[in-house]
XYZ file of N, CA and C in Angstrom:
510
model
N 17.134 42.460 -121.141
C 17.124 42.825 -122.421
C 15.996 41.736 -122.778
N 15.424 43.060 -124.046
C 14.856 42.807 -124.850
C 13.830 41.859 -126.067
N 14.030 41.587 -126.491
C 13.284 40.264 -127.980
C 12.933 41.087 -128.928
N 13.343 40.335 -129.883
C 12.462 41.041 -130.624
C 10.557 40.735 -130.869
N 10.797 39.704 -130.468
C 9.268 38.935 -130.586
C 8.360 40.005 -128.914
N 8.609 40.291 -127.608
C 8.417 41.251 -127.096
C 8.742 42.390 -127.423
N 9.108 43.528 -127.593
C 8.751 44.638 -128.895
C 7.720 44.954 -129.839
N 7.257 43.475 -130.721
C 6.699 43.434 -131.367
C 4.673 43.071 -129.933
N 5.759 42.478 -129.019
C 3.988 42.384 -128.852
C 3.696 43.691 -127.823
N 4.508 44.102 -127.650
C 4.279 45.550 -126.293
C 4.067 46.822 -128.290
N 3.768 46.880 -129.184
C 4.077 47.513 -130.598
C 2.567 47.580 -131.378
N 1.358 46.918 -130.329
C 0.626 46.244 -131.334
C -0.520 47.815 -130.656
N -0.334 48.910 -129.757
C -1.477 49.403 -129.885
C -0.351 50.820 -130.777
N 0.180 50.317 -130.998
C 1.277 51.641 -131.670
C -0.051 50.894 -133.263
N 0.460 49.840 -133.154
C 0.324 49.869 -134.880
C -0.898 50.139 -134.879
N -1.654 50.014 -134.213
C -3.813 49.702 -134.307
C -3.950 51.274 -134.978
N -2.454 52.350 -133.446
C -3.146 53.709 -133.660
C -2.658 54.672 -135.101
N -1.153 53.981 -135.406
C -0.501 55.053 -136.897
C -1.635 53.769 -137.912
N -2.003 53.180 -137.923
C -2.942 52.272 -139.062
C -4.409 52.870 -139.127
N -5.309 52.702 -138.405
C -6.012 53.651 -138.065
C -6.021 56.038 -138.453
N -5.476 56.175 -137.025
C -5.725 56.923 -137.647
C -5.732 57.949 -138.822
N -5.105 57.959 -139.629
C -4.875 58.800 -141.654
C -5.745 58.469 -141.488
N -6.802 57.114 -141.962
C -8.082 57.354 -142.643
C -9.151 58.063 -141.253
N -9.270 57.602 -140.208
C -9.469 58.555 -139.422
C -9.759 59.619 -139.517
N -8.282 59.986 -139.907
C -8.522 62.189 -140.246
C -9.296 61.998 -141.337
N -8.846 60.964 -142.672
C -9.858 61.389 -143.441
C -10.960 61.595 -143.951
N -11.143 60.659 -142.201
C -13.227 60.584 -142.744
C -13.342 62.036 -142.729
N -13.112 62.362 -141.246
C -12.923 63.637 -140.036
C -12.883 65.034 -140.837
N -11.457 64.819 -141.699
C -11.341 66.216 -142.181
C -12.666 66.864 -143.495
N -13.457 67.737 -143.180
C -13.726 68.157 -143.878
C -13.058 68.372 -145.760
N -14.012 68.159 -147.298
C -13.926 67.725 -148.390
C -12.581 69.061 -148.556
N -13.069 70.023 -148.032
C -13.200 71.362 -148.777
C -11.668 71.780 -147.819
N -10.911 71.008 -146.743
C -10.179 71.203 -146.186
C -8.457 71.802 -146.701
N -7.887 72.768 -146.289
C -6.829 72.288 -147.226
C -5.336 72.161 -146.963
N -4.147 72.383 -147.780
C -3.458 71.284 -147.164
C -2.714 71.902 -145.724
N -2.521 73.017 -145.731
C -2.191 73.236 -144.169
C -2.974 72.025 -143.161
N -3.583 72.188 -143.412
C -4.612 71.085 -141.759
C -4.431 70.110 -141.984
N -4.116 69.904 -142.797
C -3.538 68.291 -143.490
C -2.553 68.388 -143.086
N -1.414 68.837 -143.433
C -0.170 68.861 -143.516
C -0.237 68.709 -141.663
N -0.669 69.675 -140.598
C -0.754 69.866 -139.685
C -1.072 68.530 -138.510
N -2.590 67.905 -139.240
C -2.730 66.926 -139.256
C -1.985 65.265 -139.057
N -1.681 65.302 -140.241
C -0.731 64.062 -140.306
C 0.806 64.445 -139.940
N 1.408 65.736 -138.998
C 2.473 65.775 -138.672
C 1.884 65.688 -137.146
N 0.632 65.962 -136.703
C 0.382 65.025 -134.738
C 0.063 63.844 -134.905
N -0.558 62.956 -135.994
C -0.598 61.734 -135.725
C 0.628 61.070 -136.052
N 1.933 61.750 -136.795
C 3.278 61.374 -137.101
C 3.934 61.549 -135.350
N 3.936 62.327 -134.684
C 4.393 62.760 -133.827
C 3.586 62.303 -132.202
N 2.165 62.193 -132.702
C 1.621 60.780 -131.335
C 1.738 59.619 -131.308
N 2.089 59.407 -133.114
C 2.093 57.633 -132.804
C 3.759 57.352 -131.703
N 4.851 58.367 -131.994
C 6.257 58.266 -131.489
C 5.857 58.366 -130.395
N 5.038 59.223 -129.611
C 5.074 59.187 -128.748
C 4.771 57.780 -128.194
N 3.404 57.195 -128.723
C 3.143 56.014 -127.968
C 4.234 54.980 -127.589
N 4.766 55.046 -128.679
C 5.603 53.932 -128.785
C 6.919 54.376 -127.902
N 7.058 55.410 -127.411
C 7.606 55.623 -126.709
C 6.983 55.468 -125.290
N 5.942 55.100 -125.441
C 5.485 55.041 -123.918
C 5.473 53.401 -123.575
N 4.535 53.120 -124.597
C 4.361 51.707 -124.573
C 6.249 50.704 -124.686
N 7.191 51.268 -124.920
C 7.967 50.159 -125.590
C 8.514 49.115 -124.604
N 8.843 48.237 -124.547
C 9.438 47.951 -123.105
C 10.586 48.244 -123.155
N 11.320 47.419 -121.599
C 12.826 48.427 -121.111
C 14.167 47.329 -122.592
N 15.082 49.060 -121.964
C 15.931 48.844 -122.714
C 17.315 48.656 -122.518
N 18.072 48.779 -122.865
C 19.284 49.102 -122.834
C 19.885 50.232 -123.259
N 20.315 50.310 -121.948
C 21.392 52.499 -122.420
C 22.645 52.932 -123.545
N 23.244 53.172 -123.896
C 24.074 52.945 -124.489
C 24.924 53.332 -124.107
N 26.316 52.897 -123.773
C 27.591 53.726 -123.162
C 27.659 54.763 -123.931
N 27.949 55.346 -123.443
C 28.116 57.240 -124.613
C 29.888 56.908 -124.758
N 30.967 55.838 -123.531
C 32.193 55.743 -124.111
C 33.060 54.456 -125.003
N 31.380 53.935 -126.132
C 31.556 53.242 -127.281
C 31.349 54.255 -128.732
N 32.372 54.350 -129.318
C 33.036 54.736 -130.451
C 31.654 54.521 -131.530
N 31.670 55.200 -132.470
C 30.421 55.121 -133.132
C 30.800 53.611 -133.909
N 32.448 53.681 -134.268
C 32.713 53.093 -135.060
C 32.427 51.672 -134.989
N 32.664 51.533 -133.504
C 32.648 50.069 -132.433
C 31.466 49.339 -132.790
N 30.191 50.376 -132.486
C 28.646 49.768 -132.290
C 28.460 49.625 -134.164
N 28.956 50.223 -134.817
C 28.477 49.720 -136.090
C 29.123 49.075 -136.609
N 30.480 48.237 -136.623
C 31.060 46.799 -136.590
C 29.842 46.571 -135.661
N 29.931 45.962 -135.042
C 29.073 44.925 -134.505
C 28.028 44.676 -134.196
N 26.967 45.687 -135.729
C 25.727 45.666 -135.929
C 25.931 44.827 -137.090
N 27.009 45.196 -138.067
C 27.496 44.707 -138.771
C 27.975 43.473 -139.370
N 29.280 43.653 -138.262
C 29.435 41.822 -138.783
C 28.695 41.359 -137.846
N 27.993 40.771 -137.268
C 26.991 39.524 -136.558
C 26.014 38.659 -137.799
N 25.838 39.404 -138.730
C 25.268 38.821 -140.330
C 25.774 38.298 -140.411
N 28.237 38.363 -140.374
C 28.355 37.189 -141.007
C 28.786 36.396 -140.580
N 29.326 36.555 -138.513
C 29.974 35.880 -138.356
C 29.728 34.931 -137.080
N 28.042 35.462 -136.663
C 27.161 35.245 -135.618
C 27.650 35.181 -134.296
N 28.345 36.979 -133.665
C 29.340 36.336 -133.123
C 28.881 38.032 -131.834
N 28.834 37.719 -130.399
C 29.057 39.305 -130.754
C 29.403 39.278 -130.149
N 30.285 40.686 -130.074
C 31.110 41.881 -129.408
C 31.356 40.985 -127.648
N 32.855 40.354 -127.297
C 33.300 40.301 -125.784
C 32.822 41.802 -125.242
N 33.298 42.501 -125.663
C 32.850 43.757 -124.605
C 31.544 44.247 -123.793
N 30.896 44.403 -122.910
C 30.042 43.953 -122.563
C 29.321 46.127 -122.913
N 30.155 47.012 -122.831
C 29.589 48.503 -123.285
C 29.568 48.032 -125.283
N 30.328 47.761 -125.834
C 30.003 47.378 -127.392
C 28.671 46.521 -127.292
N 28.913 45.352 -126.899
C 27.579 44.535 -126.857
C 25.986 45.210 -126.146
N 25.935 45.861 -125.270
C 24.708 46.720 -125.009
C 24.713 48.154 -126.337
N 25.633 49.023 -126.120
C 25.004 49.692 -127.403
C 25.090 49.219 -128.614
N 24.841 48.086 -128.978
C 24.598 47.612 -130.122
C 22.983 46.972 -129.989
N 22.864 47.028 -129.036
C 21.724 46.289 -128.626
C 20.502 47.265 -128.493
N 21.261 48.178 -127.868
C 20.314 49.244 -127.974
C 19.607 50.283 -128.991
N 21.082 50.263 -130.027
C 20.715 50.662 -131.136
C 19.483 49.841 -132.176
N 20.350 48.354 -131.887
C 19.073 47.606 -132.406
C 17.726 47.658 -132.547
N 17.489 47.267 -130.779
C 16.538 48.340 -130.601
C 15.553 49.361 -131.138
N 16.693 50.289 -130.998
C 15.853 51.426 -131.391
C 14.780 51.228 -133.187
N 16.534 50.680 -133.877
C 15.947 50.787 -135.257
C 14.550 49.264 -135.434
N 14.828 48.490 -134.624
C 13.507 47.377 -135.389
C 11.868 48.614 -134.768
N 11.976 49.348 -133.503
C 10.664 50.163 -133.119
C 10.598 51.146 -133.809
N 11.499 51.279 -134.445
C 11.581 52.964 -136.040
C 10.531 51.982 -137.154
N 11.764 51.064 -137.254
C 10.500 50.549 -138.504
C 9.147 50.037 -138.156
N 8.665 49.554 -136.774
C 7.525 49.176 -136.685
C 6.661 50.437 -136.884
N 6.847 51.947 -136.118
C 6.209 52.181 -136.095
C 6.429 53.431 -137.831
N 7.519 52.963 -138.489
C 7.835 54.003 -139.092
C 6.035 53.184 -140.688
N 6.523 51.539 -140.269
C 5.922 50.842 -141.736
C 4.099 51.043 -141.512
N 4.227 51.398 -139.683
C 2.721 50.715 -139.892
C 2.007 52.447 -139.979
N 2.655 53.338 -140.056
C 2.373 54.699 -140.392
C 2.309 55.258 -141.872
N 2.560 54.801 -143.043
C 2.482 54.099 -144.437
C 1.620 53.840 -144.562
N 1.721 52.690 -143.934
C -0.059 51.355 -144.188
C -1.579 52.630 -143.535
N -0.757 53.471 -142.748
C -2.366 54.500 -142.661
C -2.747 55.342 -143.367
N -1.089 55.565 -143.871
C -1.443 56.838 -145.069
C -2.593 56.272 -145.905
N -1.134 55.308 -146.758
C -2.072 54.354 -147.463
C -3.903 53.904 -147.507
N -4.137 54.002 -146.364
C -5.247 53.632 -146.267
C -6.337 54.933 -146.069
N -5.132 55.967 -145.826
C -6.546 57.365 -145.813
C -6.501 57.790 -147.169
N -5.651 57.616 -147.870
C -5.995 57.879 -149.232
C -6.828 56.554 -150.054
N -6.772 55.549 -149.642
C -8.402 54.322 -150.160
C -9.680 55.242 -149.964
N -9.579 55.651 -148.989
C -10.900 56.535 -147.806
C -11.257 57.346 -148.241
N -9.922 58.267 -149.138
C -10.306 59.695 -148.765
C -10.046 59.981 -150.356
N -9.653 59.143 -151.599
C -8.601 59.607 -153.018
C -8.519 60.825 -153.013
N -9.360 61.760 -152.455
C -9.806 63.670 -153.243
C -8.046 63.977 -151.856
N -7.910 63.539 -151.087
C -7.426 63.923 -149.886
C -5.939 64.332 -150.350
N -5.638 65.327 -149.532
C -3.802 65.626 -150.809
C -2.763 65.072 -149.380
N -3.717 63.877 -148.628
C -2.200 63.451 -147.430
C -1.406 62.808 -148.132
N -1.955 61.982 -149.594
C -0.586 61.611 -150.065
C 0.950 62.592 -150.607
N 0.841 63.483 -150.496
C 1.856 64.454 -150.957
C 2.448 64.366 -149.839
N 2.238 64.168 -148.696
C 2.455 63.743 -147.510
C 3.742 62.668 -147.460
N 3.285 61.408 -148.023
C 3.451 60.015 -147.755
C 5.553 60.054 -148.639
N 6.069 60.974 -149.245
C 7.192 60.732 -149.750
C 8.126 60.355 -148.164
N 8.622 61.299 -147.445
C 9.309 61.167 -146.410
C 9.197 60.335 -145.460
N 7.990 60.039 -145.173
C 7.953 58.148 -144.320
C 8.445 57.359 -145.428
N 7.783 57.161 -146.651
C 8.113 55.947 -147.294
C 9.862 56.440 -147.558
N 10.693 56.873 -147.856
C 11.734 57.134 -147.646
C 12.708 56.855 -146.123
N 12.155 57.834 -144.864
C 12.698 56.699 -144.105
C 12.319 55.474 -143.578
N 11.161 55.127 -144.301
C 11.059 53.664 -143.868
C 11.994 52.256 -144.730
N 11.815 52.944 -146.052
C 13.113 51.978 -146.562
C 14.259 52.419 -145.873
N 15.540 53.644 -144.993
C 16.650 52.914 -144.885
C 16.043 52.252 -143.389
N 15.178 52.452 -142.994
C 14.515 51.391 -142.056
C 14.854 50.403 -141.684
N 14.137 49.605 -143.017
C 14.373 48.523 -143.734
C 15.527 47.720 -143.957
N 15.981 48.851 -144.318
C 17.475 47.957 -144.368
C 19.076 47.629 -143.450
N 18.305 47.915 -142.275
C 19.118 47.936 -141.281
C 18.095 47.158 -139.969
N 17.276 47.313 -140.696
C 15.655 45.808 -139.941
C 17.174 44.675 -140.394
N 17.389 43.915 -141.289
C 17.780 42.723 -141.174
C 19.156 43.064 -139.424
N 19.934 43.487 -140.202
C 20.400 43.462 -139.195
C 21.334 43.602 -137.921
N 19.637 44.529 -137.407
C 18.887 44.425 -136.173
C 18.635 43.023 -135.261
N 17.884 43.217 -136.180
C 17.027 41.843 -135.814
C 18.572 40.077 -135.425
N 18.382 40.452 -136.356
C 19.722 39.301 -136.234
C 20.682 39.451 -135.311
N 21.518 40.511 -134.742
C 22.380 41.178 -133.707
C 21.246 40.712 -132.467
N 20.229 40.908 -132.027
C 18.990 40.466 -131.115
C 18.619 38.931 -130.728
N 18.930 38.506 -132.071
C 18.762 37.046 -132.256
C 20.118 36.078 -131.634
N 20.943 36.538 -132.057
C 22.063 36.017 -131.558
C 22.819 36.772 -130.455
N 22.733 38.027 -129.458
C 22.459 37.310 -127.597
C 21.611 37.251 -127.579
N 19.992 36.725 -128.032
C 19.730 36.393 -126.947
C 20.112 34.851 -126.496
N 20.216 33.757 -128.157
C 20.917 33.068 -127.764
C 22.487 32.758 -127.518
N 23.462 33.838 -127.124
C 23.888 33.611 -125.942
C 23.988 34.421 -125.318
N 22.980 34.750 -124.463
C 22.697 35.182 -123.455
C 21.396 34.343 -122.377
N 22.214 33.994 -121.235
C 20.761 33.137 -120.616
C 19.603 34.499 -119.870
N 18.360 33.966 -119.148
C 17.447 35.103 -119.080
C 17.804 36.733 -118.027
N 18.574 35.520 -117.334
C 18.995 36.943 -116.063
C 20.373 37.759 -116.967
N 20.293 37.513 -118.087
C 21.476 38.266 -118.488
C 23.041 37.660 -118.771
N 23.446 36.707 -117.896
C 24.379 36.165 -118.294
C 25.246 35.394 -119.433
N 25.822 35.401 -119.250
C 25.971 34.500 -120.842
C 25.924 32.654 -120.048
N 25.329 32.468 -121.233
C 24.760 30.873 -121.372
C 25.934 29.965 -121.447
N 25.928 28.882 -120.808
C 27.059 27.517 -121.445
C 27.909 27.766 -122.411
N 27.096 27.007 -123.276
C 27.115 26.976 -124.383
C 27.828 28.020 -125.159
N 28.575 27.986 -126.175
C 29.377 28.725 -126.936
C 29.910 28.567 -128.336
């Protein structure tokens, strides 16, 4: 099972690409470039950032399709209160997979928003500020989910040994 620290280390290339990409596009695109080209360039950078994240991500558990939405959501939300992971391995694994995805999504989104802000600072006349709304909104939603995901992963790793078996301390 991947830890939050392992995900952070593996996300370094993604963060560098997402932060450096928009300022580079702002420098490379000519001043008179229309909004359509800016939209295409920003969208392409966003898509490439997600692709890079997919390529460098650490191995993650696969969600159990038999586990209902309510069960894994409850597992993620209840861990912040009771510091317990579910006993059912399917629910535990599915909630861990969702937690990993939420942490990675936050890293990608916050890096990309920072990159666009830096692009605006590099080229204030560039229309990339008009494309900042959706990623910023997604980042805020992701930020609200980040705490529960990090807590879940911390509790899960505190209760699980290196080989994935339950540890003796309970």
